PDB file of C-alpha atoms in Angstrom:
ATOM      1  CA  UNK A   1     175.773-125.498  15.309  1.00 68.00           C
ATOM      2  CA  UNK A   2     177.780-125.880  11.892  1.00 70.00           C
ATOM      3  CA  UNK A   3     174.077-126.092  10.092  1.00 73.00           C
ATOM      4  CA  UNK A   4     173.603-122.990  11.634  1.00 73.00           C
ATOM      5  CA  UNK A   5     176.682-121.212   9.693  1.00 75.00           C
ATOM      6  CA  UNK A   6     176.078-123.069   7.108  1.00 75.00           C
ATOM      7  CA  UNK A   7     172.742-121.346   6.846  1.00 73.00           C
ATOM      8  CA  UNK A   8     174.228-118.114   7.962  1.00 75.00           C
ATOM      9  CA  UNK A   9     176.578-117.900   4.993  1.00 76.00           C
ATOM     10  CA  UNK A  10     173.841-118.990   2.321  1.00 78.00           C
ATOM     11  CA  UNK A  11     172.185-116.167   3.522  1.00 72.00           C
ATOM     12  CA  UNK A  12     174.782-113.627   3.363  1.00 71.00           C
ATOM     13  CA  UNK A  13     175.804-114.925  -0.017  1.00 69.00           C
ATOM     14  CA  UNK A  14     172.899-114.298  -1.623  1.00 71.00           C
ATOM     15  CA  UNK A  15     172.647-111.813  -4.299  1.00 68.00           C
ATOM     16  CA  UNK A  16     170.966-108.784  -3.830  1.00 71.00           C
ATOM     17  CA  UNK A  17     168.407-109.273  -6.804  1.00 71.00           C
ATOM     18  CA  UNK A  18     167.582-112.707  -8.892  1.00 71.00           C
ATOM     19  CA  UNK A  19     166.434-111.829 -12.889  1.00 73.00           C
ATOM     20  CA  UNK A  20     164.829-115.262 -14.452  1.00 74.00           C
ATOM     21  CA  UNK A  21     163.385-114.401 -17.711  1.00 73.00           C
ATOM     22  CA  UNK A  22     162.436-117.269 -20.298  1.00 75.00           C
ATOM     23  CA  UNK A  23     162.503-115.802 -24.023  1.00 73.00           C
ATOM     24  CA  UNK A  24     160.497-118.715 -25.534  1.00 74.00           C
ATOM     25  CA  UNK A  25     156.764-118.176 -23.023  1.00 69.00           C
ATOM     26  CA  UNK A  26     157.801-113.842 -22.485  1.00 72.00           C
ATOM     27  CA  UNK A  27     157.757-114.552 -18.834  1.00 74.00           C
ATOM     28  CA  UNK A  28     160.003-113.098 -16.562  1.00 72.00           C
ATOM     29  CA  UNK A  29     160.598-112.555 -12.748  1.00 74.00           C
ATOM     30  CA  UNK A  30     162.792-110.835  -9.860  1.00 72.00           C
ATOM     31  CA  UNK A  31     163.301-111.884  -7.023  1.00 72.00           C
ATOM     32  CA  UNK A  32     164.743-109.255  -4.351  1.00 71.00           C
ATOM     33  CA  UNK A  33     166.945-110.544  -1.650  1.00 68.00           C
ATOM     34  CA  UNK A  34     167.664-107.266  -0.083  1.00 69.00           C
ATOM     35  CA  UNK A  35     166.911-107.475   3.466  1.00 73.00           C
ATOM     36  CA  UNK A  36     169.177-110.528   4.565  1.00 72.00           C
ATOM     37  CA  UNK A  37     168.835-111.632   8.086  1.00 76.00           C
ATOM     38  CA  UNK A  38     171.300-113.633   9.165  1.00 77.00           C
ATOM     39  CA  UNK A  39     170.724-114.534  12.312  1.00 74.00           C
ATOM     40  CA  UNK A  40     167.113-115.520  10.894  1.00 79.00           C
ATOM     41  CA  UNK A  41     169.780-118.227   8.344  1.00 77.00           C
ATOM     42  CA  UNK A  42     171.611-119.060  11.654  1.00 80.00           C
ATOM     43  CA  UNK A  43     168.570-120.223  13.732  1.00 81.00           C
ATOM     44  CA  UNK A  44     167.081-121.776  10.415  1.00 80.00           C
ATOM     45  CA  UNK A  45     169.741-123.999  10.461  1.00 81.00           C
ATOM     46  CA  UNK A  46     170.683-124.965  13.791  1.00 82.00           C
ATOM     47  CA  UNK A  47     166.952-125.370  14.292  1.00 83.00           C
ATOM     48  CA  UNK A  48     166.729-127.767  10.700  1.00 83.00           C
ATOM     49  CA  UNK A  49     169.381-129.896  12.426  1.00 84.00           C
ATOM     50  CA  UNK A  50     167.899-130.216  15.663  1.00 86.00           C
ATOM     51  CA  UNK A  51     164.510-131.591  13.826  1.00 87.00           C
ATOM     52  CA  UNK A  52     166.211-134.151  11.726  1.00 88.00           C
ATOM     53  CA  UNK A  53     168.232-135.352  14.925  1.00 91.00           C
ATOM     54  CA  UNK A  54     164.851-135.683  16.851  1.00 92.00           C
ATOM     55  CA  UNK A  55     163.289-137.515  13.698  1.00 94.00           C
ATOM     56  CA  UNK A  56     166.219-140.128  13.569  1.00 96.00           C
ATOM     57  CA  UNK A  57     166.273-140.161  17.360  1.00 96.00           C
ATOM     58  CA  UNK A  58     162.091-140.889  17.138  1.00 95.00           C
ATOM     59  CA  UNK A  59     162.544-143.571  14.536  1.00 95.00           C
ATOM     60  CA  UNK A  60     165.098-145.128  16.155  1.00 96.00           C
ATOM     61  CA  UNK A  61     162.540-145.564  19.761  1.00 95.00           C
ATOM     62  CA  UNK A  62     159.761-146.318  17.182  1.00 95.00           C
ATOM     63  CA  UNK A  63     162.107-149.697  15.787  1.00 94.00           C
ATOM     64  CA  UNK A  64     163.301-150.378  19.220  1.00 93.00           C
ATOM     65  CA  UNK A  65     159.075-150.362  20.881  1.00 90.00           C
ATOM     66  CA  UNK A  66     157.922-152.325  17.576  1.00 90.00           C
ATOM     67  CA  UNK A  67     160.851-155.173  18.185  1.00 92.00           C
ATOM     68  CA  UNK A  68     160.361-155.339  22.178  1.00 89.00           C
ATOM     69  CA  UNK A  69     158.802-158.231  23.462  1.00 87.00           C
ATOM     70  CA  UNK A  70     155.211-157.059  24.977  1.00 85.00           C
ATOM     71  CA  UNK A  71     155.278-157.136  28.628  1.00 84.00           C
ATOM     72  CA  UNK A  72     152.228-156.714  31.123  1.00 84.00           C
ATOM     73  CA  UNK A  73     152.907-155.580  34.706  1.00 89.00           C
ATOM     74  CA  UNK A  74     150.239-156.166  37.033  1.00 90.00           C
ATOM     75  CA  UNK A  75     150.163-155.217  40.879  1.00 91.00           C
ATOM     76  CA  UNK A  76     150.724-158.402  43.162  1.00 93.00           C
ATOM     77  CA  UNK A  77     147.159-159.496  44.939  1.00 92.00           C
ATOM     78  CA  UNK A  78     145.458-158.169  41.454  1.00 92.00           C
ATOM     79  CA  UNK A  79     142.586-160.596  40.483  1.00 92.00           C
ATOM     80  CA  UNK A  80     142.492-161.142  37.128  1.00 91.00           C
ATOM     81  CA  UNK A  81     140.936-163.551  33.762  1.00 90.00           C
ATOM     82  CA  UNK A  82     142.844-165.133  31.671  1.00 86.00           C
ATOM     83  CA  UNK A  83     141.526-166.390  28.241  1.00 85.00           C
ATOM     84  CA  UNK A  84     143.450-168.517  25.807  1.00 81.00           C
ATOM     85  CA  UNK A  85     142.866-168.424  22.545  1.00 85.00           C
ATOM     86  CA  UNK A  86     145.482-170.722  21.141  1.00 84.00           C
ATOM     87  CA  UNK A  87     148.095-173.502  22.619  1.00 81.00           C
ATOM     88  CA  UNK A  88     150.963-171.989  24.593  1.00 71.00           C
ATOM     89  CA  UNK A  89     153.598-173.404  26.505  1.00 78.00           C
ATOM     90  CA  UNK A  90     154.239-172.232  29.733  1.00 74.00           C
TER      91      UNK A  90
END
C-alpha cells in the first residue's frame, strides 16, 4: 500500500515538461508529462510490490522443494519393481 503512494506522489511530482539538450552532438529532446494519472502511479506501485513479494515468496518454496527429502507415496496393495542401482542400507 505505501509503494502505492509512493508511486502516487512520483507521479504527481513530476514536471509538466522535461528539456534535455546536449550542446556537444546538437541533439535535443522534450519530454511532456502533462496528463498525470495518479491513480495509474498508485496501482503501479501497489501492484510492483505485490510482484516482488510473490517472487521472494516463489523463491523461497523453490529453496524449500530443492532441499526436501524426495518422498514417493504409493497406494497400499500397489504392485510394484524395484531396481537398485547402487548399495543402500535399509
Amino acid at each position: 500500500m505505501l509503494s502505492g503512494v509512493v508511486k502516487a506522489a512520483e507521479v504527481q511530482n513530476r514536471p509538466n515538461s522535461q528539456v534535455t539538450t546536449n550542446s556537444n552532438s546538437f541533439s535535443s529532446s522534450t519530454i511532456s508529462n502533462g496528463n498525470k494519472d495518479v491513480f495509474a502511479g498508485f496501482t503501479e506501485g501497489t501492484l510492483s510490490e505485490i510482484v516482488r513479494g510473490i517472487q521472494t515468496n516463489n523463491q523461497q518454496r523453490i529453496q524449500e522443494l530443492q532441499s526436501a527429502d524426495k518422498v514417493f507415496v504409493i497406494e497400499a496393495g500397489k504392485e510394484v519393481q524395484i531396481f537398485v542401482n547402487q548399495t543402500i542400507n535399509l
